[in-house]
Amino acid sequence: MTAVWVALLAPFAAALAALALGRRLPRLVAPIGVAGAGVGFLAACVLAGIDIAGDLGQRGATLAHVPTGGLAFDIAFRVDGLSALVAVLVTGVALAVQIYSIDYLRGDPRYASYTAFVSLFTAAMLVVVTANDLFVLLVGWEVMGICSYFLIGHHWELPEARDGAIKAFLVTRLGDIGFLFGIFALGLGAGTFSIGGVRDAAANGGLTSGTATVATLLLLCGVAGKSAQFPLHVWLPDAMAGPTPISALIHAATMVAAGVFVVARLLPVFQEAPATLAVLAVVAAVTMVGSALCALAENDIKRVLAWSTVSQLAYMLAGLAAGGYTAGVLLLVAHGAFKALLFLCAGALIHAVGSNSMDAMGGLRRTLPVTFVTMTIGLGALAAVPPLSGFFAKDAVLGAISRAAFHGGPLPGWAAWVALVAGFATVALTAAYATRMWLRVFFGTPTGTVPAAPSQPAHTEPHLAEAPALMRRPLVVLAVPAALVGWLALVPGTWARWLGGGGPGIPEPTMVHWTTTLLALVHLVLACALVTWAWRHVERDDPARMLGRSRPLLANGFRMDELIAAYVVRPVWGLARAVVAGDRDVVDFYVRGSGRAARWVGGGLRLLQTGNVSTYLSLLLAGVVLLAVAALGAFA
């Protein structure tokens, strides 16, 4: 477990050091951030190497036992093939982001706090990855939430950055309410908060179907919030106001990947609740198609990639719902590689052009050759162009879903068919918006002057030149796994062994499915051909114009913000006003009334307390006379 502690503590120590030394020794901040991520990456690689050699298995350590007066919990960690693999992804992307940020944010006055929060973000995700107790996982889960708030709002002087940070924080916290109650329900139902114990209880019949259903539905609220699934997906596109390297970290390796990781880690529990799997599959189907349509209509290059992330996460969750454990995790890793590459390439484009808008770009393949080649690889992997990583990973997911649809399993058949149809539709839509972006950015012509990017450092001016060396090199390095990691699907036995067996549930004898492969390729080719034809012969400046009147609706995310404002926010505000009015006009009325009555009674009694002795004697005499008269009347 030594490598685990090193991987956890290195970025955490870097965060503390960056905060402590940021003002006094600002030149040390960048080396500290890179060193923390680099040491963590090396430790994660050691863990992955041990796992590949077959010597890792499942190892755990308990730091403390915490009695609660009821069901206790442990501060415990574990490492296995899944956690080692995801740890490599997290630390690798974090290292690329730290190096890239040196030039991207050069001269930024808040660079020290930025580096510290990136390091803390990395450490928090590693806590989620290695936790062996639900409450320990919750700690990392919530620390990521606060880190995302600060990093999205890094340029807090910009209204869109402040609004995006607040929106991300509130929406994910809303989902986390259900997540917390899901932890309680799952722990009490299984008799333990240990993740290993909960998985064993699910495998051995220790969880009733009702308990598993309630607990997993509640957990699904948090998963939908963190991984931006319908209807809690609305925060992710607006989070693009943060610095572009942060977008790469959030979208590729940390925040949004945490929800998918939790489902993969607790998949045996989810498979005890077919109703939850059906909900997950339907939510994923709606999310993947809807967000892909939004990406096709979007003009902001970072928002296109943000909608793409929402769609690809839905792919992973649909695969896991169908029992495709290794397929879902493969896509998680492949997506982490090519989405980090795409966001960092987008940062290079913004650095050169000074705008997020594709209207300000065009014909950049000769001006930015490194960015052109690396982004072509990233977009090809995103669109599942063979033989890049996305092709094999998405084919594995579609194969798992098709197996569930044709042969059954924990996921109800109708839900599997919904996910399968949505999956093939999303293949075509993904290829369409990826092709559109590629053509517009690298082959089109700029169509106008666009305001500067919100997340662009204020000191940077557009210069239409290749990015500095510290921004280019991470692109070249990330292009390698983006192109090749999907080939792991061709060795399913080894891949499954790295992940600790083929995963729970439906066996996965192979991860290459020729029927789904051919259908996916047909969808891919047709979509790319249609977009290219539209670009060349119909709408040369923007093929998305073919969407016609539906484009504003799609570009606004189906106006989900307006719907939520009308049917959630306003009713809540109305209820809040009613509660305030009731408290003020009903509860406070009686409280104030009792106070006034006491004052009135006291005022009346105060009139009798004059301090005049003769008055007191006169009243005493009058009282005696009254009593005497009353007594005589009684005897008479």
mmCIF file of C-alpha atoms in Angstrom, residues 3-278:
data_model
loop_
_atom_site.group_PDB
_atom_site.id
_atom_site.type_symbol
_atom_site.label_atom_id
_atom_site.label_comp_id
_atom_site.label_asym_id
_atom_site.label_seq_id
_atom_site.Cartn_x
_atom_site.Cartn_y
_atom_site.Cartn_z
ATOM 1 C CA ALA A 3 2.434 3.397 -3.525
ATOM 2 C CA VAL A 4 -1.198 4.203 -2.631
ATOM 3 C CA TRP A 5 -0.157 6.532 0.194
ATOM 4 C CA VAL A 6 2.398 8.217 -2.058
ATOM 5 C CA ALA A 7 -0.177 8.720 -4.812
ATOM 6 C CA LEU A 8 -2.664 10.179 -2.316
ATOM 7 C CA LEU A 9 -0.317 12.371 -0.322
ATOM 8 C CA ALA A 10 1.860 13.813 -3.111
ATOM 9 C CA PRO A 11 -0.824 16.061 -4.688
ATOM 10 C CA PHE A 12 -2.252 16.896 -1.248
ATOM 11 C CA ALA A 13 1.170 18.024 -0.035
ATOM 12 C CA ALA A 14 1.613 20.007 -3.248
ATOM 13 C CA ALA A 15 -1.676 21.801 -2.565
ATOM 14 C CA LEU A 16 -0.575 22.783 0.948
ATOM 15 C CA ALA A 17 2.868 23.885 -0.236
ATOM 16 C CA ALA A 18 1.458 25.976 -3.094
ATOM 17 C CA LEU A 19 -0.882 27.809 -0.719
ATOM 18 C CA ALA A 20 1.854 28.338 1.875
ATOM 19 C CA LEU A 21 4.563 29.532 -0.525
ATOM 20 C CA GLY A 22 2.472 31.206 -3.216
ATOM 21 C CA ARG A 23 2.940 34.755 -1.977
ATOM 22 C CA ARG A 24 6.513 34.558 -0.726
ATOM 23 C CA LEU A 25 8.074 32.308 -3.386
ATOM 24 C CA PRO A 26 5.786 32.431 -6.449
ATOM 25 C CA ARG A 27 8.437 30.905 -8.733
ATOM 26 C CA LEU A 28 8.234 27.635 -6.793
ATOM 27 C CA VAL A 29 4.502 27.216 -7.329
ATOM 28 C CA ALA A 30 4.679 25.669 -10.827
ATOM 29 C CA PRO A 31 7.452 23.162 -9.936
ATOM 30 C CA ILE A 32 5.529 22.185 -6.791
ATOM 31 C CA GLY A 33 2.343 21.525 -8.753
ATOM 32 C CA VAL A 34 4.146 19.524 -11.428
ATOM 33 C CA ALA A 35 6.135 17.572 -8.828
ATOM 34 C CA GLY A 36 3.019 16.648 -6.858
ATOM 35 C CA ALA A 37 1.219 15.381 -9.948
ATOM 36 C CA GLY A 38 4.374 13.700 -11.276
ATOM 37 C CA VAL A 39 5.078 11.764 -8.077
ATOM 38 C CA GLY A 40 1.431 10.715 -7.917
ATOM 39 C CA PHE A 41 1.588 9.547 -11.535
ATOM 40 C CA LEU A 42 4.706 7.481 -10.921
ATOM 41 C CA ALA A 43 3.117 5.859 -7.867
ATOM 42 C CA ALA A 44 -0.041 5.072 -9.849
ATOM 43 C CA CYS A 45 2.075 3.558 -12.626
ATOM 44 C CA VAL A 46 3.792 1.348 -10.042
ATOM 45 C CA LEU A 47 0.376 0.121 -8.894
ATOM 46 C CA ALA A 48 -0.711 -0.524 -12.478
ATOM 47 C CA GLY A 49 2.556 -2.358 -13.197
ATOM 48 C CA ILE A 50 2.041 -4.601 -10.171
ATOM 49 C CA ASP A 51 -1.495 -5.300 -11.348
ATOM 50 C CA ILE A 52 -0.380 -6.130 -14.891
ATOM 51 C CA ALA A 53 2.144 -8.544 -13.434
ATOM 52 C CA GLY A 54 -0.707 -10.240 -11.606
ATOM 53 C CA ASP A 55 0.588 -9.501 -8.099
ATOM 54 C CA LEU A 56 -1.808 -6.755 -7.009
ATOM 55 C CA GLY A 57 -5.121 -8.505 -6.449
ATOM 56 C CA GLN A 58 -7.066 -6.622 -3.798
ATOM 57 C CA ARG A 59 -5.184 -4.902 -1.022
ATOM 58 C CA GLY A 60 -6.567 -2.762 1.742
ATOM 59 C CA ALA A 61 -5.606 -0.802 4.839
ATOM 60 C CA THR A 62 -7.653 0.624 7.706
ATOM 61 C CA LEU A 63 -6.324 3.766 9.367
ATOM 62 C CA ALA A 64 -8.969 4.166 12.067
ATOM 63 C CA HIS A 65 -12.229 2.706 13.343
ATOM 64 C CA VAL A 66 -14.856 5.368 14.026
ATOM 65 C CA PRO A 67 -17.599 4.355 16.500
ATOM 66 C CA THR A 68 -20.847 6.270 16.081
ATOM 67 C CA GLY A 69 -23.120 4.811 18.762
ATOM 68 C CA GLY A 70 -24.785 2.832 16.004
ATOM 69 C CA LEU A 71 -23.328 1.396 12.826
ATOM 70 C CA ALA A 72 -19.634 2.332 12.861
ATOM 71 C CA PHE A 73 -17.441 3.045 9.873
ATOM 72 C CA ASP A 74 -13.736 2.833 9.083
ATOM 73 C CA ILE A 75 -11.266 5.209 7.505
ATOM 74 C CA ALA A 76 -10.201 2.530 5.068
ATOM 75 C CA PHE A 77 -8.654 2.361 1.604
ATOM 76 C CA ARG A 78 -8.314 -0.388 -1.004
ATOM 77 C CA VAL A 79 -6.558 -0.835 -4.288
ATOM 78 C CA ASP A 80 -7.301 -3.282 -7.090
ATOM 79 C CA GLY A 81 -7.118 -3.305 -10.864
ATOM 80 C CA LEU A 82 -9.923 -0.789 -11.334
ATOM 81 C CA SER A 83 -8.569 1.727 -8.833
ATOM 82 C CA ALA A 84 -5.005 1.375 -10.166
ATOM 83 C CA LEU A 85 -6.138 1.958 -13.750
ATOM 84 C CA VAL A 86 -8.271 4.990 -12.921
ATOM 85 C CA ALA A 87 -5.507 6.375 -10.680
ATOM 86 C CA VAL A 88 -3.142 6.314 -13.681
ATOM 87 C CA LEU A 89 -5.755 8.197 -15.711
ATOM 88 C CA VAL A 90 -6.335 10.799 -12.976
ATOM 89 C CA THR A 91 -2.699 11.510 -12.227
ATOM 90 C CA GLY A 92 -1.635 11.392 -15.867
ATOM 91 C CA VAL A 93 -4.197 13.985 -16.936
ATOM 92 C CA ALA A 94 -3.436 16.084 -13.835
ATOM 93 C CA LEU A 95 0.271 16.076 -14.712
ATOM 94 C CA ALA A 96 -0.484 17.168 -18.295
ATOM 95 C CA VAL A 97 -2.763 19.935 -16.991
ATOM 96 C CA GLN A 98 -0.168 21.199 -14.503
ATOM 97 C CA ILE A 99 2.526 21.388 -17.200
ATOM 98 C CA TYR A 100 0.160 22.936 -19.752
ATOM 99 C CA SER A 101 -1.046 25.572 -17.266
ATOM 100 C CA ILE A 102 2.452 26.990 -16.756
ATOM 101 C CA ASP A 103 2.321 28.713 -20.137
ATOM 102 C CA TYR A 104 -1.458 29.000 -20.471
ATOM 103 C CA LEU A 105 -1.802 30.960 -17.213
ATOM 104 C CA ARG A 106 1.601 32.614 -17.211
ATOM 105 C CA GLY A 107 1.341 35.916 -15.375
ATOM 106 C CA ASP A 108 -2.009 35.088 -13.765
ATOM 107 C CA PRO A 109 -2.157 36.802 -10.342
ATOM 108 C CA ARG A 110 -3.997 33.846 -8.788
ATOM 109 C CA TYR A 111 -1.801 31.115 -10.218
ATOM 110 C CA ALA A 112 -0.766 29.861 -6.751
ATOM 111 C CA SER A 113 -4.336 29.233 -5.629
ATOM 112 C CA TYR A 114 -5.104 27.697 -9.031
ATOM 113 C CA THR A 115 -2.235 25.212 -8.689
ATOM 114 C CA ALA A 116 -3.240 24.401 -5.116
ATOM 115 C CA PHE A 117 -6.853 23.680 -6.061
ATOM 116 C CA VAL A 118 -5.810 21.565 -9.052
ATOM 117 C CA SER A 119 -3.603 19.488 -6.745
ATOM 118 C CA LEU A 120 -6.353 19.193 -4.128
ATOM 119 C CA PHE A 121 -8.814 18.255 -6.870
ATOM 120 C CA THR A 122 -6.479 15.458 -7.943
ATOM 121 C CA ALA A 123 -6.045 14.215 -4.376
ATOM 122 C CA ALA A 124 -9.822 14.230 -3.802
ATOM 123 C CA MET A 125 -10.465 12.113 -6.912
ATOM 124 C CA LEU A 126 -7.783 9.673 -5.776
ATOM 125 C CA VAL A 127 -9.592 9.396 -2.434
ATOM 126 C CA VAL A 128 -12.762 8.447 -4.327
ATOM 127 C CA VAL A 129 -10.827 5.923 -6.408
ATOM 128 C CA THR A 130 -9.093 4.212 -3.471
ATOM 129 C CA ALA A 131 -11.777 4.509 -0.760
ATOM 130 C CA ASN A 132 -13.008 1.294 0.835
ATOM 131 C CA ASP A 133 -15.691 2.969 2.926
ATOM 132 C CA LEU A 134 -18.686 4.890 1.685
ATOM 133 C CA PHE A 135 -18.047 7.810 4.026
ATOM 134 C CA VAL A 136 -14.413 8.084 2.969
ATOM 135 C CA LEU A 137 -15.623 8.111 -0.630
ATOM 136 C CA LEU A 138 -18.099 10.842 0.325
ATOM 137 C CA VAL A 139 -15.264 13.007 1.673
ATOM 138 C CA GLY A 140 -13.401 12.909 -1.649
ATOM 139 C CA TRP A 141 -16.698 13.344 -3.494
ATOM 140 C CA GLU A 142 -17.527 16.570 -1.639
ATOM 141 C CA VAL A 143 -13.995 17.996 -1.714
ATOM 142 C CA MET A 144 -14.133 17.712 -5.498
ATOM 143 C CA GLY A 145 -17.346 19.728 -5.420
ATOM 144 C CA ILE A 146 -15.798 22.653 -3.576
ATOM 145 C CA CYS A 147 -12.638 22.503 -5.723
ATOM 146 C CA SER A 148 -14.749 22.671 -8.872
ATOM 147 C CA TYR A 149 -16.515 25.741 -7.458
ATOM 148 C CA PHE A 150 -13.255 27.608 -6.912
ATOM 149 C CA LEU A 151 -11.674 26.515 -10.197
ATOM 150 C CA ILE A 152 -14.678 27.230 -12.421
ATOM 151 C CA GLY A 153 -14.887 30.639 -10.758
ATOM 152 C CA HIS A 154 -11.140 31.260 -11.051
ATOM 153 C CA HIS A 155 -11.774 34.398 -13.116
ATOM 154 C CA TRP A 156 -14.282 35.612 -10.519
ATOM 155 C CA GLU A 157 -14.236 39.130 -11.930
ATOM 156 C CA LEU A 158 -16.248 37.793 -14.892
ATOM 157 C CA PRO A 159 -20.009 37.393 -14.270
ATOM 158 C CA GLU A 160 -20.198 34.211 -16.357
ATOM 159 C CA ALA A 161 -17.454 32.610 -14.247
ATOM 160 C CA ARG A 162 -19.218 33.460 -10.988
ATOM 161 C CA ASP A 163 -22.567 32.269 -12.302
ATOM 162 C CA GLY A 164 -21.097 29.054 -13.706
ATOM 163 C CA ALA A 165 -19.344 28.233 -10.440
ATOM 164 C CA ILE A 166 -22.462 28.813 -8.355
ATOM 165 C CA LYS A 167 -24.612 26.830 -10.771
ATOM 166 C CA ALA A 168 -22.220 23.873 -10.764
ATOM 167 C CA PHE A 169 -22.027 23.897 -6.981
ATOM 168 C CA LEU A 170 -25.790 24.097 -6.404
ATOM 169 C CA VAL A 171 -26.804 21.522 -9.021
ATOM 170 C CA THR A 172 -24.258 18.949 -7.886
ATOM 171 C CA ARG A 173 -25.157 19.583 -4.227
ATOM 172 C CA LEU A 174 -28.791 18.919 -5.098
ATOM 173 C CA GLY A 175 -27.830 15.507 -6.414
ATOM 174 C CA ASP A 176 -25.583 14.894 -3.424
ATOM 175 C CA ILE A 177 -28.544 15.103 -1.035
ATOM 176 C CA GLY A 178 -29.872 11.901 -2.571
ATOM 177 C CA PHE A 179 -26.364 10.448 -2.655
ATOM 178 C CA LEU A 180 -25.937 10.941 1.110
ATOM 179 C CA PHE A 181 -29.258 9.286 1.916
ATOM 180 C CA GLY A 182 -28.339 6.485 -0.501
ATOM 181 C CA ILE A 183 -25.174 5.854 1.520
ATOM 182 C CA PHE A 184 -27.253 5.649 4.708
ATOM 183 C CA ALA A 185 -29.784 3.289 3.112
ATOM 184 C CA LEU A 186 -27.096 1.072 1.607
ATOM 185 C CA GLY A 187 -24.977 0.901 4.763
ATOM 186 C CA LEU A 188 -27.911 0.174 7.064
ATOM 187 C CA GLY A 189 -29.320 -2.386 4.646
ATOM 188 C CA ALA A 190 -26.008 -4.228 4.287
ATOM 189 C CA GLY A 191 -24.987 -3.801 7.935
ATOM 190 C CA THR A 192 -21.719 -2.119 6.950
ATOM 191 C CA PHE A 193 -20.447 0.996 5.211
ATOM 192 C CA SER A 194 -17.458 -0.870 3.783
ATOM 193 C CA ILE A 195 -17.583 -0.923 -0.013
ATOM 194 C CA GLY A 196 -16.201 -4.439 -0.063
ATOM 195 C CA GLY A 197 -18.754 -5.496 2.570
ATOM 196 C CA VAL A 198 -21.616 -3.929 0.612
ATOM 197 C CA ARG A 199 -20.532 -5.710 -2.573
ATOM 198 C CA ASP A 200 -20.288 -9.011 -0.716
ATOM 199 C CA ALA A 201 -23.737 -8.495 0.813
ATOM 200 C CA ALA A 202 -25.187 -7.890 -2.653
ATOM 201 C CA ALA A 203 -23.460 -10.979 -4.053
ATOM 202 C CA ASN A 204 -24.534 -13.218 -1.155
ATOM 203 C CA GLY A 205 -28.149 -12.132 -0.899
ATOM 204 C CA GLY A 206 -27.567 -9.927 2.130
ATOM 205 C CA LEU A 207 -29.427 -7.043 0.489
ATOM 206 C CA THR A 208 -33.137 -7.248 -0.186
ATOM 207 C CA SER A 209 -34.341 -6.142 -3.594
ATOM 208 C CA GLY A 210 -36.305 -3.270 -2.079
ATOM 209 C CA THR A 211 -33.354 -1.954 -0.104
ATOM 210 C CA ALA A 212 -31.062 -2.222 -3.110
ATOM 211 C CA THR A 213 -33.589 -0.390 -5.298
ATOM 212 C CA VAL A 214 -34.138 2.491 -2.875
ATOM 213 C CA ALA A 215 -30.423 2.852 -2.106
ATOM 214 C CA THR A 216 -29.280 2.758 -5.725
ATOM 215 C CA LEU A 217 -31.967 5.181 -6.893
ATOM 216 C CA LEU A 218 -30.764 7.627 -4.241
ATOM 217 C CA LEU A 219 -27.147 7.057 -5.235
ATOM 218 C CA LEU A 220 -28.163 7.656 -8.823
ATOM 219 C CA CYS A 221 -29.138 11.228 -7.889
ATOM 220 C CA GLY A 222 -25.534 11.965 -6.959
ATOM 221 C CA VAL A 223 -24.224 10.143 -10.019
ATOM 222 C CA ALA A 224 -26.520 12.193 -12.274
ATOM 223 C CA GLY A 225 -25.294 15.387 -10.617
ATOM 224 C CA LYS A 226 -21.567 14.666 -10.745
ATOM 225 C CA SER A 227 -21.608 13.017 -14.174
ATOM 226 C CA ALA A 228 -24.028 15.600 -15.625
ATOM 227 C CA GLN A 229 -26.862 13.320 -16.657
ATOM 228 C CA PHE A 230 -30.413 14.404 -17.397
ATOM 229 C CA PRO A 231 -31.966 16.362 -15.718
ATOM 230 C CA LEU A 232 -28.944 17.512 -13.658
ATOM 231 C CA HIS A 233 -26.726 18.012 -16.710
ATOM 232 C CA VAL A 234 -27.341 21.741 -17.020
ATOM 233 C CA TRP A 235 -24.292 22.836 -15.010
ATOM 234 C CA LEU A 236 -21.592 21.346 -17.208
ATOM 235 C CA PRO A 237 -21.828 23.563 -20.349
ATOM 236 C CA ASP A 238 -21.867 26.691 -18.161
ATOM 237 C CA ALA A 239 -18.757 25.470 -16.328
ATOM 238 C CA MET A 240 -16.765 26.377 -19.447
ATOM 239 C CA ALA A 241 -16.144 29.853 -18.036
ATOM 240 C CA GLY A 242 -13.275 28.349 -16.040
ATOM 241 C CA PRO A 243 -9.735 28.120 -17.465
ATOM 242 C CA THR A 244 -9.515 25.609 -20.299
ATOM 243 C CA PRO A 245 -7.014 23.297 -18.529
ATOM 244 C CA ILE A 246 -9.550 22.970 -15.710
ATOM 245 C CA SER A 247 -12.163 21.924 -18.233
ATOM 246 C CA ALA A 248 -9.763 19.201 -19.361
ATOM 247 C CA LEU A 249 -9.289 17.979 -15.790
ATOM 248 C CA ILE A 250 -12.991 18.034 -14.897
ATOM 249 C CA HIS A 251 -14.179 16.427 -18.122
ATOM 250 C CA ALA A 252 -11.483 13.808 -18.531
ATOM 251 C CA ALA A 253 -10.315 12.500 -15.178
ATOM 252 C CA THR A 254 -12.005 13.886 -12.088
ATOM 253 C CA MET A 255 -15.447 15.273 -11.279
ATOM 254 C CA VAL A 256 -17.599 13.849 -14.053
ATOM 255 C CA ALA A 257 -15.732 10.531 -14.122
ATOM 256 C CA ALA A 258 -16.464 10.020 -10.410
ATOM 257 C CA GLY A 259 -20.110 9.140 -11.022
ATOM 258 C CA VAL A 260 -19.217 6.510 -13.603
ATOM 259 C CA PHE A 261 -16.548 5.105 -11.279
ATOM 260 C CA VAL A 262 -19.036 4.753 -8.401
ATOM 261 C CA VAL A 263 -21.472 2.832 -10.608
ATOM 262 C CA ALA A 264 -18.654 0.553 -11.770
ATOM 263 C CA ARG A 265 -17.416 0.018 -8.204
ATOM 264 C CA LEU A 266 -20.926 -0.763 -6.887
ATOM 265 C CA LEU A 267 -22.186 -2.573 -9.985
ATOM 266 C CA PRO A 268 -23.117 -5.762 -8.037
ATOM 267 C CA VAL A 269 -25.429 -3.637 -5.904
ATOM 268 C CA PHE A 270 -26.992 -1.958 -8.932
ATOM 269 C CA GLN A 271 -27.554 -5.349 -10.544
ATOM 270 C CA GLU A 272 -29.707 -6.338 -7.580
ATOM 271 C CA ALA A 273 -32.077 -3.519 -8.576
ATOM 272 C CA PRO A 274 -33.373 -4.024 -12.152
ATOM 273 C CA ALA A 275 -35.651 -0.985 -11.770
ATOM 274 C CA THR A 276 -32.630 1.231 -11.092
ATOM 275 C CA LEU A 277 -30.792 -0.230 -14.084
ATOM 276 C CA ALA A 278 -33.803 0.536 -16.271
#
